[in-house]
């Protein structure tokens, strides 16, 4: 099983990289057939990621979201699923190119972390683990889609404002499409994150008798949550949109990466 | 033997000034002109295309001065001799006519290269020709081919995706900002011709409404009527800005009519919904600093020209590719046509050889009674083989491709028909 799991991970890296390269070829050539193949390979990568996570679940005997490797892997998997489900509903020109590379970077980050399977710490032994962790990582997945859309928005807006119609102008979709993408993904991510924080809080209560411990991880999660809350609130009340929300989506993503990688793991998981 | 081919006579926006094009009266639609056209002696099949930029007649007949003159007279009427119009019309024969039709269908000959409208017009004209039965097998084949060539060019090149005029550049930019334009409101400030054209383009994209603001209110009302929109007075300009999305400004005002400070509160009350300003006026109507405001995009005439230029170079590259496809398809069609010309001669030749074989076999075999059925079969097979082998070289000669500029197909057909005495029994 261990060998099989290893093979799955290598296959995930290989297929995702191939999908990235094909998406890039599509970005340059704008040949629809290439995109179709790229999407198929990304779907295959999604299947392999599922198999890999499944194999680790069998090996460990618990939901594999406890080490840095597993969390980032799950993050990549959730982003792939979120993208594919998003792609099924909306079409945003060349979005796949940006998202596939983000997934690739996450997978590289996962590959660099230790893949060792450790016994589950007592503090993590709760049925809240799969619920809280997967809700939070799905939130991150949607926020990362919003981040990709925001990057695309900023590139396109720059060309339109400066009137220097370079490489991206024809290849990126309209500002309106990107702004809507931002709005939808942030809304979806926010719902997941809220549920993640609520379940996390319930878990803390179960484990230590209090809902809130002022743990740096909790503080940074709250900071990220408030940032997205402000963004959503301002969009509905003051009509914040476009560049401002795109910058906030980038900032939000940076904060959540910090929460996930900078604060969470050095301090011991979940 | 005179050869039947395609003859195309026409006028377009490039060769013929509008005053001359106006003289071609085809306002009654396609039916009557097509009926007249098919009456012209020598026109076996005919087709007529009439758009605002071109009128073309395409017929199948024996090419020559006489037919050309009749077609020109058909276009311009009897008032002046056909020679008077020679400078304004173009005449293409054979492959050149095919190539021209493919070029037109692919929108490479249009005022706005790459626009899709022409193909629809071509199809509509073809519908009339088929309904009236004026298009025969050759024209049917050619026109269907022209549609597929146009489609091929549209899929294989980016010719249709690049805007080439100021107004379509404005539409392209609007699409990059708003995506879909179907729920957008347009406002015209001033009543310049170019602004009107740009507005027309936007209306073509399905915008919801057009509002016209002009210092002379009656002029605003006139223009608004043309777009089924409404007119407002100049004093309402700022309040109107809260409701519209795209503003095309082209007043003759000597100074700027809108400044950055005035737009700040407007953007707030719009809840930052994007605003796209197109300033076509010279001197400019709008403060260039407007572009600094968030979610506000301002383009003046030079900026738009830049988009046009960018698209032009892109379009030129695509047009080259499209031109290559037209050449290739013309050649393919020419080959098909040559094949069509050769077919009757090949059939005649084979029939003649078969007839000779059967007559001679009949004569010989009737004298030999000792042959078994199997032996008779062998002798018949041998005769058929001899005739095939004898015909092999003449047929190869007939089918061999014509190199160089001169098409020798007709000469070859005539030589073979003379040598083999084909068609002497009244078949021609």
XYZ file of C-alpha atoms in Angstrom:
698
model
C 0.000 0.000 0.000
C 2.840 2.341 0.885
C 4.413 1.839 -2.548
C 1.085 2.348 -4.258
C 0.547 5.556 -2.341
C 3.986 6.721 -3.453
C 3.131 5.923 -7.075
C -0.122 7.875 -6.778
C 1.736 10.936 -5.521
C 4.305 10.796 -8.323
C 1.464 10.364 -10.822
C -0.321 13.392 -9.328
C 2.813 15.500 -9.766
C 3.315 14.256 -13.328
C -0.256 14.738 -14.541
C -0.643 18.137 -12.898
C 2.584 19.335 -14.438
C 1.435 18.097 -17.832
C -1.902 19.885 -17.384
C -0.037 23.093 -16.445
C 2.165 22.877 -19.527
C -0.837 22.243 -21.770
C -2.775 25.119 -20.200
C 0.230 27.320 -20.883
C 0.377 26.129 -24.483
C -3.306 26.939 -24.756
C -2.710 30.379 -23.234
C -0.140 31.133 -25.935
C -1.798 29.435 -28.894
C -5.478 29.795 -27.927
C -6.135 26.442 -29.546
C -9.370 25.047 -28.083
C -8.328 21.432 -28.608
C -5.290 21.869 -26.348
C -7.507 23.285 -23.606
C -9.811 20.302 -23.838
C -6.893 17.896 -23.397
C -5.501 20.034 -20.549
C -8.851 19.907 -18.750
C -9.055 16.135 -19.186
C -5.592 15.754 -17.684
C -6.484 18.047 -14.795
C -9.554 15.893 -14.150
C -7.261 12.846 -14.200
C -4.989 14.637 -11.750
C -8.043 15.257 -9.516
C -8.868 11.541 -9.603
C -5.268 10.609 -8.751
C -5.225 13.155 -5.915
C -8.387 11.525 -4.535
C -6.758 8.097 -4.776
C -3.615 9.374 -3.071
C -5.556 10.925 -0.186
C -7.651 7.727 0.019
C -4.517 5.595 0.182
C -3.121 7.738 3.003
C -6.432 7.467 4.833
C -6.157 3.664 4.694
C -2.491 3.735 5.722
C -2.964 6.116 8.645
C -6.420 5.053 9.767
C -7.513 8.682 10.260
C -8.356 11.639 7.996
C -4.992 12.643 6.509
C -5.049 16.385 7.221
C -2.709 16.533 10.179
C 0.795 17.115 8.837
C 1.994 19.999 6.654
C 2.256 17.629 3.698
C -1.272 16.333 4.163
C -2.848 19.724 4.741
C -1.242 21.281 1.658
C -2.074 18.190 -0.369
C -5.682 18.435 0.776
C -5.603 22.160 -0.058
C -4.436 21.347 -3.611
C -7.102 18.657 -3.930
C -9.857 20.989 -2.690
C -8.658 23.684 -5.117
C -8.772 21.210 -7.988
C -12.294 20.140 -7.044
C -13.412 23.732 -6.489
C -12.021 24.729 -9.885
C -13.580 21.801 -11.707
C -16.947 22.415 -10.068
C -16.634 26.120 -10.856
C -15.637 25.368 -14.445
C -18.707 23.170 -14.780
C -20.944 26.144 -13.969
C -19.041 29.164 -15.387
C -16.657 29.753 -18.240
C -13.898 32.254 -17.558
C -11.384 32.537 -20.367
C -7.940 31.193 -19.479
C -8.785 30.789 -15.780
C -7.490 27.214 -15.911
C -3.966 28.374 -16.780
C -3.687 30.385 -13.581
C -5.413 27.859 -11.322
C -3.452 24.858 -12.636
C -0.160 26.577 -11.811
C -1.382 27.445 -8.326
C -2.297 23.782 -7.801
C 1.160 22.816 -9.073
C 2.856 25.147 -6.600
C 0.803 23.694 -3.766
C 1.754 20.187 -4.832
C 5.430 21.146 -4.975
C 5.092 22.588 -1.464
C 3.458 19.320 -0.365
C 6.214 17.305 -2.023
C 8.871 19.237 -0.105
C 7.298 18.533 3.303
C 7.814 15.272 5.149
C 5.492 12.535 3.935
C 5.886 10.399 7.007
C 2.704 9.063 8.604
C 2.761 9.693 12.347
C 0.392 8.357 15.002
C -2.491 10.723 15.645
C -1.914 13.011 18.642
C -4.570 12.664 21.368
C -5.667 16.286 20.899
C -6.558 15.580 17.308
C -8.533 12.438 18.013
C -12.013 13.767 17.411
C -14.654 13.452 14.743
C -14.334 17.226 14.426
C -10.980 16.707 12.678
C -12.292 15.720 9.234
C -15.208 18.177 9.403
C -13.317 21.225 10.625
C -10.221 20.650 8.530
C -12.017 19.909 5.283
C -14.400 22.876 5.701
C -11.445 25.179 6.321
C -9.433 23.835 3.406
C -12.398 24.080 1.036
C -12.713 27.701 2.152
C -9.045 28.152 1.286
C -9.663 26.506 -2.074
C -12.366 29.002 -3.018
C -10.285 31.891 -1.715
C -7.405 30.682 -3.873
C -9.694 30.699 -6.918
C -10.634 34.262 -6.001
C -6.908 35.021 -5.744
C -6.271 33.719 -9.275
C -9.233 35.735 -10.569
C -7.937 38.803 -8.742
C -4.498 38.463 -10.344
C -6.153 38.211 -13.729
C -8.294 41.254 -12.911
C -5.281 43.332 -11.904
C -3.406 42.390 -15.081
C -6.352 43.191 -17.324
C -7.220 46.394 -15.483
C -3.634 47.563 -15.791
C -3.712 47.117 -19.557
C -7.044 48.894 -19.878
C -6.012 51.824 -17.683
C -2.583 52.279 -19.200
C -3.842 51.636 -22.709
C -0.842 49.469 -23.411
C -2.507 46.463 -24.921
C 0.048 43.794 -24.408
C 0.020 40.072 -24.251
C -2.751 39.710 -21.688
C -5.332 42.061 -23.185
C -6.728 39.622 -25.729
C -6.165 36.557 -23.569
C -7.870 37.630 -20.390
C -11.639 37.876 -19.972
C -13.613 41.039 -19.274
C -13.226 42.918 -16.010
C -16.863 42.264 -15.226
C -16.445 38.485 -15.587
C -13.396 38.550 -13.300
C -15.110 40.749 -10.739
C -18.069 38.379 -10.639
C -15.723 35.425 -10.286
C -14.109 37.188 -7.341
C -17.477 37.870 -5.743
C -18.784 34.301 -6.156
C -15.617 32.580 -4.992
C -15.211 34.854 -1.978
C -18.857 34.258 -1.018
C -18.460 30.474 -1.297
C -15.135 30.555 0.560
C -16.607 32.740 3.286
C -19.460 30.309 3.962
C -17.000 27.398 4.241
C -14.675 29.435 6.453
C -17.445 30.499 8.805
C -18.524 26.872 9.196
C -14.849 25.926 9.665
C -14.412 28.465 12.453
C -17.651 27.387 14.156
C -16.661 23.698 14.072
C -13.127 24.605 15.167
C -14.548 26.479 18.116
C -16.806 23.552 19.056
C -13.820 21.250 18.787
C -11.804 23.508 21.090
C -14.671 23.427 23.572
C -14.739 19.624 23.387
C -10.971 19.351 23.808
C -10.230 22.070 26.347
C -13.564 23.250 27.750
C -13.424 26.710 26.194
C -14.567 28.007 22.819
C -11.723 30.391 22.252
C -8.134 30.180 23.417
C -6.487 33.198 21.747
C -4.156 30.805 20.040
C -2.189 32.552 17.206
C -3.843 30.177 14.764
C -7.271 31.266 15.977
C -6.324 34.930 15.887
C -5.014 34.736 12.335
C -8.009 32.747 11.180
C -10.198 35.447 12.660
C -8.135 38.181 10.969
C -8.603 36.410 7.615
C -12.287 35.921 8.272
C -12.760 39.585 9.203
C -10.857 40.681 6.103
C -13.194 38.720 3.850
C -16.189 39.847 5.894
C -15.228 43.505 5.367
C -14.783 42.811 1.684
C -18.221 41.220 1.329
C -19.869 43.827 3.532
C -18.366 46.713 1.595
C -19.339 45.167 -1.720
C -22.961 45.044 -0.653
C -23.136 48.350 1.193
C -20.649 50.746 -0.407
C -20.376 49.069 -3.797
C -16.696 48.158 -3.453
C -15.716 46.315 -6.569
C -13.068 45.937 -9.213
C -9.490 46.790 -8.349
C -10.133 47.369 -4.660
C -11.717 43.962 -4.098
C -9.108 42.307 -6.312
C -6.344 43.732 -4.091
C -8.257 42.569 -1.024
C -8.586 39.081 -2.485
C -4.808 38.986 -2.957
C -4.262 40.273 0.585
C -6.781 37.756 1.931
C -4.970 34.934 0.190
C -1.631 36.064 1.617
C -3.162 36.125 5.102
C -4.623 32.661 4.765
C -1.350 31.269 3.449
C 0.316 32.786 6.488
C -2.360 31.254 8.716
C -1.919 27.857 7.100
C 1.842 27.705 6.723
C 3.329 30.359 8.960
C 1.250 29.982 12.077
C -0.537 26.690 11.958
C 2.163 24.088 11.491
C 5.017 25.386 13.579
C 2.453 25.432 16.351
C 1.397 21.869 16.022
C -1.385 21.180 13.593
C -5.140 21.280 13.004
C -14.717 24.520 -78.591
C -15.707 27.509 -76.434
C -15.574 26.728 -72.756
C -18.319 27.414 -70.239
C -17.062 29.066 -67.122
C -17.910 31.395 -64.276
C -18.146 35.087 -65.072
C -18.364 37.576 -62.265
C -19.139 41.253 -62.870
C -19.510 43.667 -60.019
C -18.927 46.963 -58.303
C -17.807 47.524 -54.730
C -16.818 50.207 -52.259
C -13.189 50.018 -53.343
C -13.561 50.469 -57.101
C -16.705 52.475 -57.373
C -17.721 55.742 -55.724
C -21.035 55.767 -53.939
C -22.603 58.109 -56.556
C -22.058 55.427 -59.180
C -23.161 52.579 -56.920
C -26.362 54.463 -56.274
C -27.186 54.226 -59.976
C -27.546 50.502 -59.680
C -31.157 50.242 -58.774
C -31.864 46.935 -57.154
C -34.224 48.275 -54.571
C -36.972 45.932 -55.700
C -35.193 42.966 -54.079
C -33.704 39.918 -55.736
C -36.596 38.281 -57.536
C -37.175 40.656 -60.453
C -33.472 41.263 -61.228
C -32.774 37.512 -61.116
C -35.630 36.876 -63.557
C -34.152 39.491 -65.900
C -30.669 38.109 -65.520
C -31.619 34.595 -66.456
C -33.174 35.949 -69.686
C -29.791 37.187 -70.922
C -28.708 34.896 -73.778
C -25.730 32.780 -72.785
C -26.492 32.844 -69.025
C -26.963 29.225 -68.070
C -26.944 29.752 -64.340
C -26.972 33.003 -62.419
C -26.694 34.519 -58.972
C -26.863 38.075 -57.736
C -25.482 39.650 -54.578
C -26.507 43.106 -53.474
C -25.286 44.705 -50.252
C -24.698 48.320 -49.290
C -21.064 48.019 -50.335
C -21.271 45.806 -53.396
C -23.424 44.514 -56.217
C -22.152 41.458 -58.015
C -23.500 39.220 -60.735
C -22.129 35.721 -61.037
C -23.137 33.595 -64.011
C -22.170 30.386 -65.734
C -21.814 30.936 -69.459
C -19.412 31.290 -72.360
C -17.022 34.049 -71.367
C -16.591 36.854 -73.856
C -17.004 40.549 -74.542
C -20.606 40.147 -75.524
C -21.775 38.515 -72.312
C -19.710 40.888 -70.210
C -21.316 43.877 -71.903
C -24.760 42.475 -71.376
C -24.036 41.945 -67.711
C -22.719 45.488 -67.320
C -25.811 46.785 -69.087
C -27.904 44.697 -66.733
C -26.200 46.430 -63.797
C -26.292 50.011 -65.055
C -29.206 50.005 -67.478
C -29.351 51.112 -71.078
C -28.845 54.835 -70.599
C -25.138 54.756 -71.351
C -23.171 52.174 -73.294
C -21.493 49.467 -71.254
C -18.070 50.875 -72.125
C -18.891 54.000 -70.094
C -18.927 51.941 -66.912
C -15.901 49.775 -67.634
C -13.656 51.733 -65.259
C -15.956 51.128 -62.340
C -16.644 47.461 -62.706
C -14.459 44.454 -62.185
C -14.843 41.385 -64.332
C -13.447 38.004 -63.347
C -13.531 34.786 -65.319
C -13.035 31.162 -64.361
C -10.736 30.605 -61.414
C -10.408 34.344 -60.808
C -14.174 34.559 -60.304
C -14.042 31.601 -57.908
C -11.213 33.219 -55.969
C -13.052 36.524 -55.786
C -16.207 34.865 -54.469
C -14.228 33.020 -51.801
C -12.509 36.286 -50.843
C -15.840 38.069 -50.496
C -17.406 35.220 -48.518
C -14.466 35.195 -46.122
C -14.991 38.933 -45.601
C -11.494 39.717 -46.861
C -12.909 42.188 -49.366
C -15.247 43.936 -46.922
C -15.041 47.474 -45.624
C -14.530 46.042 -42.151
C -12.366 43.022 -42.863
C -13.431 40.050 -40.808
C -17.036 41.159 -40.223
C -19.449 38.263 -40.223
C -22.426 39.992 -41.847
C -21.379 39.356 -45.449
C -21.730 35.596 -45.174
C -25.347 35.972 -44.105
C -25.968 38.280 -47.059
C -24.363 35.784 -49.411
C -26.560 33.007 -48.077
C -29.693 35.096 -48.405
C -28.849 35.959 -52.017
C -28.232 32.267 -52.672
C -31.601 31.384 -51.162
C -33.305 33.604 -53.754
C -31.270 32.066 -56.573
C -32.275 28.548 -55.539
C -35.917 29.455 -54.958
C -36.137 30.932 -58.436
C -34.139 28.060 -59.883
C -31.490 30.299 -61.417
C -28.604 28.485 -59.724
C -27.713 25.190 -61.395
C -25.282 22.421 -60.429
C -22.118 24.471 -60.930
C -23.275 27.525 -59.010
C -24.773 25.352 -56.294
C -21.476 23.630 -55.828
C -19.496 26.870 -55.973
C -21.675 28.752 -53.506
C -21.778 25.906 -51.018
C -18.029 25.746 -51.329
C -17.750 29.480 -50.662
C -19.718 29.074 -47.417
C -17.474 26.286 -46.238
C -14.346 28.240 -47.215
C -15.612 31.199 -45.180
C -16.268 28.908 -42.239
C -12.848 27.329 -42.550
C -11.188 30.738 -42.554
C -13.190 31.819 -39.526
C -12.145 28.735 -37.558
C -8.550 28.505 -38.705
C -7.623 32.186 -38.531
C -8.376 34.983 -36.121
C -9.702 37.220 -38.870
C -13.091 37.660 -37.226
C -11.817 38.482 -33.786
C -10.052 41.743 -34.498
C -11.837 45.021 -34.685
C -10.577 47.357 -37.357
C -12.415 50.599 -37.104
C -12.690 53.212 -34.398
C -16.234 52.230 -33.586
C -15.555 48.541 -33.439
C -12.475 49.283 -31.330
C -14.798 51.083 -28.933
C -17.082 48.057 -28.877
C -14.127 45.753 -28.267
C -12.976 47.846 -25.310
C -16.502 47.994 -23.938
C -16.609 44.210 -24.103
C -13.334 43.975 -22.196
C -14.766 46.150 -19.451
C -18.373 44.992 -19.256
C -18.327 41.575 -20.865
C -21.867 41.318 -22.090
C -23.301 44.616 -23.367
C -26.913 43.514 -23.422
C -27.933 45.262 -20.225
C -25.893 48.391 -20.769
C -27.054 51.951 -21.371
C -25.324 54.241 -23.842
C -25.278 58.008 -23.859
C -24.296 60.194 -26.788
C -23.048 63.652 -25.856
C -23.107 65.846 -28.947
C -24.180 64.608 -32.319
C -21.058 63.986 -34.358
C -21.145 61.540 -37.236
C -18.472 59.280 -35.810
C -20.204 59.144 -32.429
C -23.355 58.136 -34.222
C -21.501 55.354 -35.989
C -20.005 54.130 -32.722
C -23.442 54.213 -31.120
C -24.799 52.249 -34.064
C -22.156 49.605 -33.461
C -23.084 49.437 -29.792
C -26.771 49.155 -30.617
C -25.777 46.268 -32.869
C -24.374 44.592 -29.750
C -27.796 44.806 -28.147
C -27.422 47.650 -25.602
C -30.650 48.429 -23.746
C -31.032 52.113 -24.454
C -29.502 55.162 -26.064
C -29.778 58.601 -24.516
C -28.796 61.673 -26.505
C -27.615 64.909 -24.931
C -27.059 67.908 -27.154
C -26.946 71.668 -26.725
C -29.509 71.987 -29.519
C -32.346 69.966 -28.101
C -34.167 69.450 -31.402
C -31.036 67.832 -32.855
C -30.883 65.545 -29.825
C -34.507 64.553 -30.372
C -33.846 63.762 -34.063
C -30.854 61.618 -33.270
C -32.568 59.860 -30.372
C -35.414 58.898 -32.681
C -32.975 57.149 -34.968
C -31.884 54.886 -32.103
C -35.308 54.515 -30.571
C -33.835 56.300 -27.570
C -34.642 59.485 -25.729
C -33.227 62.981 -25.640
C -32.313 64.995 -22.565
C -31.144 68.564 -22.143
C -27.508 69.426 -21.611
C -28.155 70.537 -18.020
C -29.092 66.994 -17.089
C -25.760 65.591 -18.197
C -24.414 64.888 -14.699
C -27.577 63.283 -13.365
C -27.803 61.121 -16.458
C -24.275 59.844 -15.808
C -25.629 57.962 -12.822
C -27.811 55.827 -15.081
C -25.674 55.078 -18.116
C -22.603 52.868 -18.607
C -21.002 53.951 -21.884
C -20.659 57.581 -22.886
C -19.593 58.668 -26.364
C -18.728 62.324 -26.430
C -18.285 64.364 -29.593
C -19.381 67.917 -28.990
C -17.817 70.831 -30.798
C -17.177 72.539 -27.465
C -13.891 74.490 -27.297
C -13.300 73.452 -23.655
C -13.659 70.346 -21.599
C -17.202 69.639 -20.507
C -16.543 67.148 -17.688
C -13.865 67.230 -15.004
C -12.533 64.716 -12.528
C -14.002 66.508 -9.502
C -17.476 66.374 -11.010
C -17.252 62.632 -11.528
C -16.239 61.659 -7.973
C -19.731 62.053 -6.488
C -21.213 60.436 -9.592
C -19.099 57.317 -9.042
C -20.203 57.205 -5.418
C -23.852 57.392 -6.301
C -23.308 54.746 -8.985
C -21.875 52.513 -6.251
C -18.708 52.316 -8.321
C -20.301 50.566 -11.250
C -17.822 50.936 -14.127
C -18.137 53.858 -16.516
C -16.607 53.831 -19.977
C -16.026 57.190 -21.660
C -15.186 57.473 -25.340
C -14.052 60.944 -26.283
C -14.055 61.310 -30.063
C -14.082 65.105 -30.046
C -11.129 67.213 -31.169
C -10.409 69.303 -29.104
C -11.223 66.831 -26.376
C -14.427 67.080 -24.359
C -13.312 65.151 -21.308
C -10.641 65.750 -18.723
C -7.886 63.131 -19.257
C -7.574 62.866 -15.451
C -10.947 61.129 -15.349
C -9.042 57.970 -16.143
C -7.403 58.134 -12.701
C -10.715 57.433 -10.988
C -11.329 53.866 -9.967
C -13.676 51.863 -12.215
C -13.702 54.678 -14.769
C -12.110 54.169 -18.163
C -11.521 57.028 -20.554
C -10.384 56.616 -24.128
C -9.822 59.441 -26.570
C -9.506 59.224 -30.337
C -5.753 58.536 -30.209
C -6.185 55.714 -27.711
C -8.801 54.146 -29.935
C -6.555 54.502 -32.983
C -3.957 52.596 -31.035
C -6.402 49.704 -30.601
C -7.216 49.888 -34.293
C -3.511 49.789 -35.201
C -2.850 46.922 -32.862
C -5.700 44.989 -34.383
C -4.645 45.924 -37.875
C -1.259 44.300 -37.590
C -2.888 41.289 -35.986
C -5.511 41.286 -38.708
C -2.912 41.609 -41.467
C -1.214 38.484 -40.216
C -4.520 36.656 -40.109
C -5.489 38.007 -43.541
C -2.308 36.490 -44.965
C -3.301 33.115 -43.590
C -6.838 33.577 -44.900
C -5.483 34.524 -48.340
C -3.514 31.287 -48.421
C -6.633 29.300 -47.612
C -8.533 31.084 -50.405
C -5.735 30.201 -52.891
C -5.743 26.596 -51.774
C -9.507 26.235 -51.982
C -9.621 27.954 -55.375
C -7.098 25.466 -56.689
C -9.067 22.536 -55.267
C -12.260 23.824 -56.791
C -10.486 24.342 -60.144
C -9.426 20.722 -60.072
C -12.949 19.590 -59.375
C -14.192 21.756 -62.238
C -11.572 20.364 -64.617
C -12.678 16.910 -63.598
C -16.227 17.893 -64.460
C -15.078 19.031 -67.912
C -13.140 15.859 -68.589
C -15.888 13.500 -67.511
C -17.973 13.546 -70.759
C -14.868 13.002 -72.930
C -13.634 10.130 -70.749
C -17.091 8.559 -70.864
C -17.303 8.985 -74.655
C -13.860 7.492 -75.109
C -14.655 4.472 -72.973
C -18.011 3.994 -74.653
C -16.376 4.117 -78.084
C -13.761 1.532 -77.119
C -16.428 -0.704 -75.586
C -18.595 -0.419 -78.698
C -15.672 -1.321 -80.998
C -14.829 -4.293 -78.794
C -18.374 -5.615 -78.755
C -18.849 -5.193 -82.537
C -15.562 -6.901 -83.385
C -16.094 -9.650 -80.816
C -19.556 -10.276 -82.211
C -18.157 -10.513 -85.730
C -15.317 -12.842 -84.818
C -17.025 -15.059 -82.281
C -20.000 -15.701 -84.558
C -17.568 -17.368 -87.010
C -15.977 -19.631 -84.411
C -18.383 -22.198 -83.091
C -15.880 -24.551 -81.459
C -15.171 -22.252 -78.490
C -16.398 -23.294 -75.103
C -18.147 -20.759 -72.853
C -14.998 -20.469 -70.770
C -12.865 -19.770 -73.844
C -15.362 -17.161 -75.071
C -15.089 -15.429 -71.701
C -11.295 -15.395 -72.001
C -11.399 -13.856 -75.476
C -13.864 -11.187 -74.281
C -11.599 -10.448 -71.310
C -8.595 -10.135 -73.628
C -10.441 -7.661 -75.869
C -11.434 -5.563 -72.852
C -7.849 -5.635 -71.577
C -6.470 -4.508 -74.940
C -8.909 -1.616 -75.114
C -8.064 -0.572 -71.529
C -4.359 -0.634 -72.232
C -4.770 1.342 -75.422
C -6.863 3.941 -73.571
C -4.464 4.181 -70.632
C -2.055 6.681 -72.182
C -4.675 8.941 -73.793
C -6.533 9.104 -70.469
C -3.358 9.855 -68.564
C -2.636 12.622 -71.071
C -6.116 14.032 -70.530
C -5.932 13.926 -66.741
C -2.368 15.175 -66.392
C -2.248 18.520 -64.552
C -1.779 21.739 -66.468
C 1.427 23.385 -65.449
C 2.301 27.015 -65.851
C -0.170 29.792 -66.382
C -2.088 28.354 -69.311
C -4.728 25.811 -68.731
C -4.464 23.335 -71.596
C -7.460 21.208 -70.591
C -9.646 22.448 -73.431
C -6.896 21.880 -76.039
C -6.358 18.362 -74.768
C -10.067 17.591 -74.836
C -10.323 18.854 -78.416
C -7.235 16.933 -79.559
C -8.501 13.690 -78.091
C -11.995 14.153 -79.455
C -10.554 14.809 -82.931
C -8.072 11.952 -82.813
C -10.673 9.457 -81.621
C -13.460 10.968 -83.647
C -15.670 11.479 -80.671
C -19.003 13.235 -80.974
C -19.290 12.920 -84.750
C -22.622 11.182 -84.506
C -24.470 14.216 -83.400
C -23.598 14.008 -79.745
C -22.222 17.541 -79.802
